[in-house]
Amino acid sequence: MPSADIIIMNAKVFTSDESNPGAEAVAVKKNRIMYVGTNQGAESFKDQSTRMIDGQGHTLTAGFIDSHVHLLWGAVWMGNAQLQQVETIEDLRNVLVAFADQNKTDAWVVGRGIRYNIVSRRQELDEIIAHRPMYIGSFDGHTAWANTKALEMAGILYNDGREMLNGIIVRNENGLATGELRENEAMDAVFALAPIPDGNRKRELLKLAIQEFNKTGITSVHNMNGDMEELMVYAALEDAGEMNVRIYVPYHIKPETTEAMLKEAIEMSKIKMDYVRGGAVKFFMDGVWESYTAFNIHPYADLREAKAEPIFSLEHFTRMASLCDKMGLQIAVHCCGEGAVRQALDGYEAIQKTNGKRDSRHRVEHIEVCQPEDMPRFPELGIIASMQTSHAPLRREDDITWTDRTGSQRWAFAFPWRSLKNAGAKLALGSDWTVAPFDPIFNINVALNRQKYDESCPDQRLTLEECILGYTRDAAYTEFMEHEKGQIRQGYLADLVLFSHDLFELKPDEITAAKANLTIMDGRIVFEAQGKT
Ligand SMILES: [Zn+2]
């Protein structure tokens, strides 16, 4: 009998495997699962060198796969001032002044993660720090604010008449920049001047971020932006034997991306390392509701004259997506508005007609609003709904900005996880970190406990079982890895997470009491809570 390296006994094993849903024990040899079954059965794989772990009756699942993150980008964020907790302009002052003091030798002051409606004008930032250029990004990455010094350095304080494909420099009636920058091109006009961390610093921040992911049970991620350069940063970490997460990296197609540039996506798709893989492309069809850049069908509820154009016209999207589809690449499209969702589906339908139906598993990301008539199109076209549950306000009053922009007419179709699932769509779950915290328990909490925004809304809550499947089996399917991971099954990769509780014994509103206690990635223990196992 071959011996196991690790055996976890006395666990409530949720396998995500329909043919064998539950078990007591799992044995691991090297990087594979060698046995799933009873305690007694697992015992026979034990020898002196086997690490025995008592599961204490807690839930053991396959390692969690976050289907939508921005890993390197997020890791670099971790080196900036953290503004997620800021609630007032006074808080903002305190955090930025302290950060600027601690980082005196940096020319710039960069902050990340602020919510909307805390700051809007450059003068407010000038009052905090005027002599150093300052740039602060919103939590969702779609808006930023800069002080006067930064705007002057970027040459955009005065209106130079520049036109942007994907960006708005907000200006007052005299043409002066107010300090608010919407979407990539406008934000980049300033942010491109801020020094980026060097290779070593980047790598340290990345390792730190991955360690934090492992602490919450995450063993795989789908990155949602990228290029060959970014993929190479991850590959170098794997080469150095320091990579503790599996990562799927797409090539980001921008409006200015030419057909010839798609060669880079093809080159990336050839990279299939143990932990780092290419094979996909990512588009942004629109922006976000908060900054009126979501592409909608009906007007914004709180500003009827606001009208966002899609980042790609239907013709442009279909042309580029069709080329990618022909090359066998998987396509993911960011769509927050209901118009963007429809346009992505229209494009997918068109390329299916011209290129023929194949096992493409194209996806739509976010789907913050979806018209009911578009929902059945997901299963019909074989499109995966990639959703991040904690983007939805838990209660309407938790995010007045979002609920005001969309208005009550849309709430019945807002963050429609349950409706899409009922329509037959496959759901892949994730966080969109840094937009939201990556901790799966935090995201599952919203999925289990979300309230109706008003009485006319259908209940969109998911069950715990559905959440785990969305984070394991179905997320693995979404990245074409369903035969390797996402289930606890003999021969599958040994990516596992043991929780602090039997999750199924907790009431939905108690779920946040649970944490990951032990995370195994590729047969290696990458996180172990002190004194817990
Ligand atoms: Zn994202």
Short mmCIF file of C-alpha atoms and ligand atoms in Angstrom, two decimals:
data_model
loop_
_atom_site.label_atom_id
_atom_site.label_comp_id
_atom_site.label_asym_id
_atom_site.label_seq_id
_atom_site.Cartn_x
_atom_site.Cartn_y
_atom_site.Cartn_z
CA MET A 1 0.00 0.00 0.00
CA PRO A 2 1.50 3.40 -0.92
CA SER A 3 1.68 5.79 2.02
CA ALA A 4 0.07 9.23 2.19
CA ASP A 5 1.93 12.46 2.90
CA ILE A 6 -1.10 14.04 4.58
CA ILE A 7 -4.32 12.51 5.90
CA ILE A 8 -7.22 14.64 7.13
CA MET A 9 -9.60 12.56 9.26
CA ASN A 10 -12.91 13.27 11.03
CA ALA A 11 -13.91 16.01 8.61
CA LYS A 12 -17.25 16.83 7.04
CA VAL A 13 -16.00 16.60 3.50
CA PHE A 14 -18.04 18.54 0.95
CA THR A 15 -16.53 17.14 -2.23
CA SER A 16 -18.39 19.17 -4.93
CA ASP A 17 -18.53 15.78 -6.65
CA GLU A 18 -22.10 14.72 -7.40
CA SER A 19 -21.15 11.07 -7.69
CA ASN A 20 -19.69 11.06 -4.17
CA PRO A 21 -20.95 14.13 -2.32
CA GLY A 22 -19.72 13.49 1.22
CA ALA A 23 -16.87 11.76 3.02
CA GLU A 24 -15.00 11.68 6.36
CA ALA A 25 -11.39 11.59 5.28
CA VAL A 26 -9.02 12.58 2.50
CA ALA A 27 -5.48 11.33 1.86
CA VAL A 28 -2.91 13.27 -0.16
CA LYS A 29 0.20 11.94 -1.87
CA LYS A 30 2.55 14.50 -3.40
CA ASN A 31 0.29 16.99 -5.20
CA ARG A 32 -2.70 14.68 -5.76
CA ILE A 33 -5.65 13.39 -3.80
CA MET A 34 -5.10 9.63 -3.43
CA TYR A 35 -8.17 8.72 -1.39
CA VAL A 36 -11.59 10.12 -0.45
CA GLY A 37 -13.74 8.09 1.89
CA THR A 38 -14.05 6.83 5.45
CA ASN A 39 -11.68 7.34 8.39
CA GLN A 40 -11.03 3.63 8.42
CA GLY A 41 -10.22 3.56 4.72
CA ALA A 42 -7.82 6.48 5.06
CA GLU A 43 -5.98 4.78 7.96
CA SER A 44 -4.61 2.17 5.59
CA PHE A 45 -2.52 4.87 3.82
CA LYS A 46 -0.85 5.96 7.05
CA ASP A 47 2.80 5.32 7.92
CA GLN A 48 5.32 6.97 10.30
CA SER A 49 5.94 9.92 8.00
CA THR A 50 2.27 10.74 7.31
CA ARG A 51 1.10 14.07 8.69
CA MET A 52 -2.20 13.29 10.43
CA ILE A 53 -4.71 16.14 10.73
CA ASP A 54 -7.84 15.95 12.85
CA GLY A 55 -10.68 17.68 11.01
CA GLN A 56 -12.68 17.97 14.29
CA GLY A 57 -15.95 17.60 12.44
CA HIS A 58 -15.38 20.77 10.42
CA THR A 59 -16.09 21.35 6.75
CA LEU A 60 -13.38 20.39 4.26
CA THR A 61 -13.83 21.59 0.68
CA ALA A 62 -11.79 21.82 -2.48
CA GLY A 63 -9.54 24.89 -2.50
CA PHE A 64 -11.50 28.02 -3.35
CA ILE A 65 -11.16 29.50 -6.82
CA ASP A 66 -11.82 33.24 -7.04
CA SER A 67 -13.05 33.76 -10.60
CA HIS A 68 -12.43 37.49 -10.73
CA VAL A 69 -9.49 39.27 -9.13
CA HIS A 70 -6.83 41.79 -10.05
CA LEU A 71 -3.88 40.20 -8.29
CA LEU A 72 -0.77 42.13 -9.25
CA TRP A 73 -2.67 45.37 -9.46
CA GLY A 74 -4.09 44.62 -6.01
CA ALA A 75 -0.72 43.66 -4.59
CA VAL A 76 0.67 47.00 -5.74
CA TRP A 77 -2.36 48.68 -4.12
CA MET A 78 -1.24 47.17 -0.85
CA GLY A 79 1.81 49.42 -1.07
CA ASN A 80 -0.40 52.55 -1.30
CA ALA A 81 -2.36 54.37 1.41
CA GLN A 82 -5.38 52.20 2.25
CA LEU A 83 -8.58 54.24 2.14
CA GLN A 84 -11.24 51.52 2.42
CA GLN A 85 -12.15 52.53 5.97
CA VAL A 86 -12.29 56.26 5.27
CA GLU A 87 -15.74 57.73 5.95
CA THR A 88 -15.14 61.48 6.11
CA ILE A 89 -12.74 64.06 4.71
CA GLU A 90 -11.19 64.21 8.20
CA ASP A 91 -10.45 60.47 8.13
CA LEU A 92 -8.94 60.98 4.70
CA ARG A 93 -6.67 63.72 5.99
CA ASN A 94 -5.48 61.57 8.87
CA VAL A 95 -4.68 58.56 6.70
CA LEU A 96 -2.97 60.53 3.93
CA VAL A 97 -0.90 62.74 6.21
CA ALA A 98 0.31 59.72 8.19
CA PHE A 99 1.08 57.81 5.00
CA ALA A 100 2.93 60.75 3.45
CA ASP A 101 5.01 61.04 6.64
CA GLN A 102 5.93 57.37 6.58
CA ASN A 103 6.89 57.58 2.92
CA LYS A 104 8.78 60.87 2.89
CA THR A 105 11.19 59.85 0.15
CA ASP A 106 8.40 59.04 -2.34
CA ALA A 107 7.69 61.93 -4.67
CA TRP A 108 3.98 61.06 -4.91
CA VAL A 109 1.24 60.30 -2.42
CA VAL A 110 -1.00 57.56 -3.80
CA GLY A 111 -4.06 56.22 -2.03
CA ARG A 112 -6.56 53.50 -2.93
CA GLY A 113 -9.96 52.21 -2.07
CA ILE A 114 -11.97 55.33 -1.23
CA ARG A 115 -15.75 55.25 -1.53
CA TYR A 116 -17.74 57.75 -3.57
CA ASN A 117 -19.10 61.04 -2.14
CA ILE A 118 -16.24 61.64 0.28
CA VAL A 119 -14.13 63.84 -1.95
CA SER A 120 -14.96 65.47 -5.28
CA ARG A 121 -12.68 68.51 -5.87
CA ARG A 122 -8.92 68.97 -6.17
CA GLN A 123 -9.06 71.88 -3.67
CA GLU A 124 -10.17 69.46 -0.96
CA LEU A 125 -7.06 67.41 -1.63
CA ASP A 126 -4.86 70.54 -1.84
CA GLU A 127 -5.94 71.37 1.71
CA ILE A 128 -4.57 68.02 2.83
CA ILE A 129 -1.33 68.01 0.81
CA ALA A 130 -0.56 70.59 -1.86
CA HIS A 131 3.22 70.41 -2.32
CA ARG A 132 3.42 66.77 -3.39
CA PRO A 133 1.42 65.34 -6.30
CA MET A 134 -1.45 63.26 -4.94
CA TYR A 135 -3.71 60.70 -6.60
CA ILE A 136 -6.42 58.67 -4.88
CA GLY A 137 -8.40 55.91 -6.55
CA SER A 138 -11.95 54.80 -5.81
CA PHE A 139 -12.62 51.32 -4.40
CA ASP A 140 -13.89 50.06 -7.77
CA GLY A 141 -10.97 51.36 -9.83
CA HIS A 142 -13.22 53.38 -12.14
CA THR A 143 -12.73 56.88 -10.73
CA ALA A 144 -9.85 58.80 -9.19
CA TRP A 145 -9.22 62.23 -7.74
CA ALA A 146 -6.00 64.21 -8.03
CA ASN A 147 -4.73 67.37 -6.38
CA THR A 148 -3.83 70.48 -8.37
CA LYS A 149 -0.12 69.69 -8.38
CA ALA A 150 -0.71 66.28 -10.00
CA LEU A 151 -3.10 67.74 -12.59
CA GLU A 152 -0.57 70.45 -13.47
CA MET A 153 2.20 67.88 -13.86
CA ALA A 154 -0.03 65.84 -16.16
CA GLY A 155 -0.80 68.94 -18.21
CA ILE A 156 -4.55 68.50 -17.87
CA LEU A 157 -5.47 71.24 -15.41
CA TYR A 158 -6.44 73.44 -18.35
CA ASN A 159 -8.58 72.15 -21.16
CA ASP A 160 -6.30 71.23 -24.03
CA GLY A 161 -9.20 69.86 -26.05
CA ARG A 162 -7.93 66.31 -25.93
CA GLU A 163 -10.45 63.64 -26.79
CA MET A 164 -10.65 60.35 -24.97
CA LEU A 165 -12.03 57.03 -26.12
CA ASN A 166 -12.40 55.73 -22.60
CA GLY A 167 -12.16 58.46 -20.03
CA ILE A 168 -13.59 61.74 -18.82
CA ILE A 169 -11.61 64.52 -17.19
CA VAL A 170 -14.38 66.31 -15.31
CA ARG A 171 -14.13 70.08 -15.90
CA ASN A 172 -15.92 73.11 -14.49
CA GLU A 173 -17.65 75.75 -16.59
CA ASN A 174 -14.28 77.51 -17.16
CA GLY A 175 -12.73 74.34 -18.52
CA LEU A 176 -10.57 73.74 -15.45
CA ALA A 177 -10.21 70.17 -14.26
CA THR A 178 -12.19 69.69 -11.04
CA GLY A 179 -9.89 66.89 -9.90
CA GLU A 180 -12.25 64.02 -10.75
CA LEU A 181 -11.04 61.55 -13.36
CA ARG A 182 -13.40 58.91 -14.73
CA GLU A 183 -12.26 55.64 -16.31
CA ASN A 184 -8.87 54.41 -17.46
CA GLU A 185 -7.72 56.94 -19.98
CA ALA A 186 -8.46 59.91 -17.75
CA MET A 187 -6.98 58.24 -14.67
CA ASP A 188 -3.89 57.12 -16.58
CA ALA A 189 -3.23 60.67 -17.76
CA VAL A 190 -2.22 61.37 -14.16
CA PHE A 191 -1.37 57.99 -12.71
CA ALA A 192 1.14 57.15 -15.47
CA LEU A 193 3.39 59.83 -13.94
CA ALA A 194 3.48 58.23 -10.50
CA PRO A 195 6.56 56.01 -10.07
CA ILE A 196 5.80 52.29 -10.07
CA PRO A 197 7.41 49.96 -7.52
CA ASP A 198 10.51 48.19 -8.84
CA GLY A 199 10.60 44.46 -9.61
CA ASN A 200 11.75 43.40 -6.16
CA ARG A 201 9.18 45.48 -4.34
CA LYS A 202 6.45 44.18 -6.66
CA ARG A 203 7.44 40.61 -5.95
CA GLU A 204 7.42 41.17 -2.19
CA LEU A 205 3.97 42.77 -2.36
CA LEU A 206 2.71 39.94 -4.55
CA LYS A 207 3.90 37.28 -2.12
CA LEU A 208 2.24 39.17 0.69
CA ALA A 209 -1.07 39.34 -1.20
CA ILE A 210 -0.96 35.62 -2.07
CA GLN A 211 -0.30 34.76 1.57
CA GLU A 212 -3.41 36.73 2.53
CA PHE A 213 -5.42 34.84 -0.11
CA ASN A 214 -4.22 31.50 1.26
CA LYS A 215 -5.36 32.53 4.74
CA THR A 216 -8.94 32.60 3.46
CA GLY A 217 -8.80 29.26 1.65
CA ILE A 218 -8.13 30.55 -1.86
CA THR A 219 -5.81 28.35 -3.93
CA SER A 220 -6.65 29.57 -7.46
CA VAL A 221 -7.60 32.87 -9.07
CA HIS A 222 -8.72 34.08 -12.47
CA ASN A 223 -6.94 37.35 -13.03
CA MET A 224 -9.10 39.83 -14.89
CA ASN A 225 -6.60 42.04 -16.61
CA GLY A 226 -3.12 41.36 -17.84
CA ASP A 227 -0.59 40.99 -20.60
CA MET A 228 2.58 38.99 -21.21
CA GLU A 229 4.59 41.22 -18.91
CA GLU A 230 2.23 40.60 -16.01
CA LEU A 231 2.08 36.88 -16.72
CA MET A 232 5.88 36.81 -16.60
CA VAL A 233 5.87 38.30 -13.10
CA TYR A 234 3.80 35.32 -11.91
CA ALA A 235 5.88 32.88 -13.95
CA ALA A 236 9.08 34.17 -12.35
CA LEU A 237 7.56 33.57 -8.92
CA GLU A 238 6.71 29.99 -9.91
CA ASP A 239 10.23 29.48 -11.31
CA ALA A 240 11.63 30.63 -7.99
CA GLY A 241 9.48 28.07 -6.17
CA GLU A 242 7.59 30.82 -4.37
CA MET A 243 4.16 30.67 -6.04
CA ASN A 244 1.35 29.61 -3.73
CA VAL A 245 -1.68 30.22 -5.90
CA ARG A 246 -2.73 28.98 -9.35
CA ILE A 247 -3.44 31.84 -11.69
CA TYR A 248 -5.18 32.14 -15.05
CA VAL A 249 -4.12 35.34 -16.83
CA PRO A 250 -5.98 36.93 -19.75
CA TYR A 251 -4.76 39.46 -22.27
CA HIS A 252 -6.59 42.76 -21.82
CA ILE A 253 -8.04 44.02 -25.11
CA LYS A 254 -8.48 47.79 -25.14
CA PRO A 255 -10.36 49.87 -27.73
CA GLU A 256 -7.02 50.75 -29.32
CA THR A 257 -5.85 47.11 -29.50
CA THR A 258 -5.25 46.13 -33.11
CA GLU A 259 -5.65 42.72 -34.69
CA ALA A 260 -1.88 42.36 -34.94
CA MET A 261 -1.56 42.88 -31.18
CA LEU A 262 -3.65 39.76 -30.53
CA LYS A 263 -0.48 37.79 -31.20
CA GLU A 264 0.43 38.52 -27.60
CA ALA A 265 -2.75 36.74 -26.44
CA ILE A 266 -1.80 33.72 -28.54
CA GLU A 267 1.70 33.68 -27.06
CA MET A 268 0.20 33.86 -23.57
CA SER A 269 -2.19 30.99 -24.32
CA LYS A 270 0.81 28.73 -25.00
CA ILE A 271 1.99 29.15 -21.43
CA LYS A 272 0.68 26.28 -19.35
CA MET A 273 2.85 25.98 -16.27
CA ASP A 274 1.75 24.13 -13.14
CA TYR A 275 0.44 27.32 -11.56
CA VAL A 276 0.47 29.98 -14.26
CA ARG A 277 -1.63 29.77 -17.43
CA GLY A 278 -2.78 32.00 -20.27
CA GLY A 279 -5.61 31.28 -22.72
CA ALA A 280 -8.15 34.07 -22.32
CA VAL A 281 -8.86 37.68 -23.23
CA LYS A 282 -10.66 40.35 -21.26
CA PHE A 283 -12.75 43.24 -22.59
CA PHE A 284 -14.47 46.07 -20.77
CA MET A 285 -17.84 46.84 -22.36
CA ASP A 286 -18.62 49.68 -19.97
CA GLY A 287 -17.71 51.29 -16.67
CA VAL A 288 -19.74 51.41 -13.45
CA TRP A 289 -23.07 52.79 -12.25
CA GLU A 290 -21.44 54.96 -9.60
CA SER A 291 -19.69 57.22 -12.13
CA TYR A 292 -22.49 57.10 -14.77
CA THR A 293 -20.26 55.07 -17.07
CA ALA A 294 -22.39 51.90 -16.97
CA PHE A 295 -24.01 51.37 -20.39
CA ASN A 296 -27.72 51.07 -19.81
CA ILE A 297 -30.87 50.67 -21.88
CA HIS A 298 -33.13 52.90 -19.83
CA PRO A 299 -32.02 56.25 -18.32
CA TYR A 300 -30.25 56.55 -14.97
CA ALA A 301 -32.88 57.00 -12.27
CA ASP A 302 -31.18 59.95 -10.59
CA LEU A 303 -29.81 61.76 -13.68
CA ARG A 304 -31.93 61.10 -16.73
CA GLU A 305 -29.71 63.10 -19.08
CA ALA A 306 -26.62 61.02 -18.24
CA LYS A 307 -25.92 58.59 -21.06
CA ALA A 308 -22.85 56.42 -21.20
CA GLU A 309 -21.64 54.98 -24.48
CA PRO A 310 -20.22 51.46 -24.51
CA ILE A 311 -16.42 51.21 -24.64
CA PHE A 312 -16.76 48.94 -27.69
CA SER A 313 -19.47 49.36 -30.30
CA LEU A 314 -21.27 46.11 -31.10
CA GLU A 315 -19.46 45.95 -34.45
CA HIS A 316 -16.04 46.54 -32.86
CA PHE A 317 -16.61 44.04 -30.06
CA THR A 318 -17.94 41.39 -32.43
CA ARG A 319 -15.01 41.81 -34.81
CA MET A 320 -12.35 41.50 -32.10
CA ALA A 321 -14.19 38.79 -30.14
CA SER A 322 -14.69 36.77 -33.31
CA LEU A 323 -10.94 36.77 -34.00
CA CYS A 324 -10.24 35.63 -30.44
CA ASP A 325 -12.92 32.95 -30.66
CA LYS A 326 -11.42 31.62 -33.90
CA MET A 327 -8.06 31.37 -32.19
CA GLY A 328 -9.62 29.26 -29.43
CA LEU A 329 -9.31 31.90 -26.73
CA GLN A 330 -11.85 32.26 -23.95
CA ILE A 331 -13.46 35.70 -23.72
CA ALA A 332 -14.50 37.56 -20.57
CA VAL A 333 -16.33 40.89 -20.74
CA HIS A 334 -16.88 43.38 -17.94
CA CYS A 335 -20.56 44.45 -18.10
CA CYS A 336 -22.21 46.41 -15.27
CA GLY A 337 -25.12 48.04 -17.09
CA GLU A 338 -28.00 46.09 -18.61
CA GLY A 339 -27.11 47.55 -22.03
CA ALA A 340 -23.56 46.23 -21.77
CA VAL A 341 -24.80 42.75 -20.80
CA ARG A 342 -27.15 42.71 -23.79
CA GLN A 343 -24.47 43.93 -26.17
CA ALA A 344 -21.99 41.28 -25.00
CA LEU A 345 -24.64 38.59 -25.52
CA ASP A 346 -25.47 40.03 -28.97
CA GLY A 347 -21.78 39.83 -29.86
CA TYR A 348 -21.46 36.26 -28.59
CA GLU A 349 -24.55 35.27 -30.54
CA ALA A 350 -23.13 36.82 -33.70
CA ILE A 351 -19.78 35.05 -33.42
CA GLN A 352 -21.49 31.76 -32.71
CA LYS A 353 -23.36 32.18 -36.00
CA THR A 354 -20.25 33.00 -38.01
CA ASN A 355 -17.69 30.76 -36.28
CA GLY A 356 -19.99 27.91 -35.33
CA LYS A 357 -20.76 26.59 -31.87
CA ARG A 358 -17.84 25.20 -29.88
CA ASP A 359 -17.00 24.57 -26.23
CA SER A 360 -15.94 28.19 -25.79
CA ARG A 361 -17.19 28.95 -22.24
CA HIS A 362 -17.19 32.68 -22.89
CA ARG A 363 -18.22 34.71 -19.91
CA VAL A 364 -19.85 37.91 -18.77
CA GLU A 365 -18.42 39.54 -15.65
CA HIS A 366 -20.42 41.37 -12.95
CA ILE A 367 -23.94 41.55 -14.55
CA GLU A 368 -25.08 44.13 -12.03
CA VAL A 369 -28.36 44.50 -13.91
CA CYS A 370 -29.79 42.09 -16.49
CA GLN A 371 -33.10 42.44 -18.32
CA PRO A 372 -35.25 39.33 -17.78
CA GLU A 373 -35.41 38.59 -21.52
CA ASP A 374 -31.61 38.34 -21.64
CA MET A 375 -31.34 35.78 -18.83
CA PRO A 376 -32.22 32.64 -20.84
CA ARG A 377 -29.63 33.67 -23.42
CA PHE A 378 -26.86 32.67 -20.98
CA PRO A 379 -27.62 28.91 -21.09
CA GLU A 380 -28.71 29.09 -24.74
CA LEU A 381 -25.36 30.51 -25.82
CA GLY A 382 -23.37 28.58 -23.20
CA ILE A 383 -22.21 31.79 -21.54
CA ILE A 384 -21.00 31.71 -17.94
CA ALA A 385 -22.26 34.32 -15.48
CA SER A 386 -19.23 35.39 -13.44
CA MET A 387 -20.59 37.26 -10.44
CA GLN A 388 -19.22 38.79 -7.28
CA THR A 389 -21.82 38.63 -4.57
CA SER A 390 -20.45 41.32 -2.28
CA HIS A 391 -20.90 43.95 -5.00
CA ALA A 392 -24.57 43.80 -4.15
CA PRO A 393 -25.61 45.95 -1.21
CA LEU A 394 -26.64 43.62 1.60
CA ARG A 395 -29.53 45.99 2.23
CA ARG A 396 -30.68 48.81 -0.01
CA GLU A 397 -29.52 51.46 2.47
CA ASP A 398 -25.98 50.04 2.51
CA ASP A 399 -25.19 51.59 -0.87
CA ILE A 400 -27.42 54.55 -1.62
CA THR A 401 -25.24 55.66 -4.52
CA TRP A 402 -25.79 52.42 -6.43
CA THR A 403 -29.45 52.06 -5.60
CA ASP A 404 -30.18 55.72 -6.47
CA ARG A 405 -28.44 55.51 -9.86
CA THR A 406 -30.23 52.32 -10.85
CA GLY A 407 -33.61 53.20 -9.34
CA SER A 408 -36.38 50.95 -8.08
CA GLN A 409 -37.41 49.96 -11.63
CA ARG A 410 -34.19 47.98 -11.91
CA TRP A 411 -33.92 46.46 -8.44
CA ALA A 412 -35.89 43.38 -9.39
CA PHE A 413 -33.16 42.58 -11.96
CA ALA A 414 -30.21 43.76 -9.87
CA PHE A 415 -27.39 41.33 -9.07
CA PRO A 416 -29.74 38.56 -10.24
CA TRP A 417 -27.81 35.47 -9.08
CA ARG A 418 -30.86 33.41 -8.30
CA SER A 419 -32.78 34.54 -11.38
CA LEU A 420 -29.85 33.67 -13.65
CA LYS A 421 -29.39 30.31 -11.96
CA ASN A 422 -33.10 29.60 -12.33
CA ALA A 423 -32.82 30.53 -16.01
CA GLY A 424 -30.17 27.80 -16.31
CA ALA A 425 -26.97 29.85 -16.26
CA LYS A 426 -23.79 28.48 -14.75
CA LEU A 427 -22.50 30.74 -11.99
CA ALA A 428 -18.81 31.29 -11.23
CA LEU A 429 -18.24 33.26 -8.03
CA GLY A 430 -15.49 35.65 -7.05
CA SER A 431 -14.67 38.91 -5.35
CA ASP A 432 -13.28 41.39 -7.89
CA TRP A 433 -10.61 42.24 -5.32
CA THR A 434 -9.55 45.03 -4.84
CA VAL A 435 -13.08 46.29 -5.50
CA ALA A 436 -14.30 44.07 -2.66
CA PRO A 437 -12.55 41.98 -0.01
CA PHE A 438 -11.39 38.64 -1.39
CA ASP A 439 -12.36 36.58 1.66
CA PRO A 440 -14.86 34.02 0.30
CA ILE A 441 -16.70 33.94 3.63
CA PHE A 442 -17.31 37.70 3.34
CA ASN A 443 -18.72 37.20 -0.15
CA ILE A 444 -20.74 34.13 0.84
CA ASN A 445 -22.23 36.08 3.73
CA VAL A 446 -23.78 38.53 1.25
CA ALA A 447 -24.98 35.70 -0.98
CA LEU A 448 -26.71 33.99 1.97
CA ASN A 449 -28.16 37.05 3.65
CA ARG A 450 -28.96 39.65 1.03
CA GLN A 451 -32.24 41.46 1.63
CA LYS A 452 -34.76 42.46 -1.03
CA TYR A 453 -34.29 46.12 -1.98
CA ASP A 454 -38.06 46.46 -1.98
CA GLU A 455 -41.04 44.16 -1.77
CA SER A 456 -41.36 43.74 -5.52
CA CYS A 457 -37.91 42.16 -5.78
CA PRO A 458 -37.50 38.41 -6.08
CA ASP A 459 -35.35 36.73 -3.45
CA GLN A 460 -31.85 36.47 -4.97
CA ARG A 461 -30.16 34.60 -2.11
CA LEU A 462 -28.08 31.52 -2.82
CA THR A 463 -27.71 28.45 -0.65
CA LEU A 464 -24.39 27.59 1.01
CA GLU A 465 -24.07 24.57 -1.25
CA GLU A 466 -24.52 26.73 -4.35
CA CYS A 467 -21.93 29.19 -3.04
CA ILE A 468 -19.33 26.47 -2.52
CA LEU A 469 -20.01 24.98 -5.96
CA GLY A 470 -19.67 28.45 -7.50
CA TYR A 471 -16.29 28.81 -5.80
CA THR A 472 -15.04 25.30 -6.59
CA ARG A 473 -16.50 22.96 -9.23
CA ASP A 474 -18.11 25.61 -11.42
CA ALA A 475 -15.18 28.02 -11.18
CA ALA A 476 -12.87 25.17 -12.27
CA TYR A 477 -15.18 24.48 -15.22
CA THR A 478 -15.04 28.17 -16.08
CA GLU A 479 -11.27 27.92 -16.59
CA PHE A 480 -11.40 24.51 -18.37
CA MET A 481 -9.89 22.75 -15.35
CA GLU A 482 -12.86 20.65 -14.21
CA HIS A 483 -10.91 17.42 -14.73
CA GLU A 484 -8.06 18.59 -12.51
CA LYS A 485 -9.50 20.61 -9.64
CA GLY A 486 -12.60 22.11 -8.05
CA GLN A 487 -13.67 18.75 -6.57
CA ILE A 488 -12.33 16.46 -3.90
CA ARG A 489 -11.85 13.39 -5.99
CA GLN A 490 -9.27 10.69 -6.31
CA GLY A 491 -6.54 11.76 -8.74
CA TYR A 492 -7.46 15.46 -8.58
CA LEU A 493 -4.98 18.13 -7.54
CA ALA A 494 -4.60 18.37 -3.78
CA ASP A 495 -6.03 21.88 -3.31
CA LEU A 496 -8.03 21.79 -0.08
CA VAL A 497 -9.38 24.01 2.64
CA LEU A 498 -10.40 22.99 6.14
CA PHE A 499 -12.67 25.48 7.91
CA SER A 500 -13.02 26.40 11.57
CA HIS A 501 -16.61 25.12 11.71
CA ASP A 502 -19.05 22.75 10.12
CA LEU A 503 -20.31 25.46 7.77
CA PHE A 504 -23.60 23.65 7.23
CA GLU A 505 -24.35 23.72 10.96
CA LEU A 506 -24.13 27.51 11.07
CA LYS A 507 -27.21 29.61 10.46
CA PRO A 508 -26.84 31.88 7.40
CA ASP A 509 -26.35 34.96 9.58
CA GLU A 510 -23.63 33.19 11.59
CA ILE A 511 -21.45 32.35 8.61
CA THR A 512 -18.95 35.15 9.29
CA ALA A 513 -17.89 33.27 12.45
CA ALA A 514 -16.15 30.76 10.15
CA LYS A 515 -12.62 31.07 8.80
CA ALA A 516 -10.17 28.89 6.94
CA ASN A 517 -7.98 26.98 9.41
CA LEU A 518 -5.82 25.08 6.96
CA THR A 519 -5.14 25.60 3.27
CA ILE A 520 -3.38 23.06 1.07
CA MET A 521 -2.25 24.03 -2.43
CA ASP A 522 -0.73 21.41 -4.71
CA GLY A 523 -0.24 19.07 -1.75
CA ARG A 524 1.63 21.71 0.28
CA ILE A 525 0.28 23.31 3.44
CA VAL A 526 0.37 27.01 2.53
CA PHE A 527 -1.57 28.24 5.55
CA GLU A 528 -2.24 26.80 8.96
CA ALA A 529 -3.93 28.73 11.76
CA GLN A 530 -1.83 28.60 14.91
CA GLY A 531 -2.83 25.85 17.29
CA LYS A 532 -5.98 24.92 15.36
CA THR A 533 -5.07 21.63 13.69
ZN ZN B 1 -12.67 43.49 -12.12
#
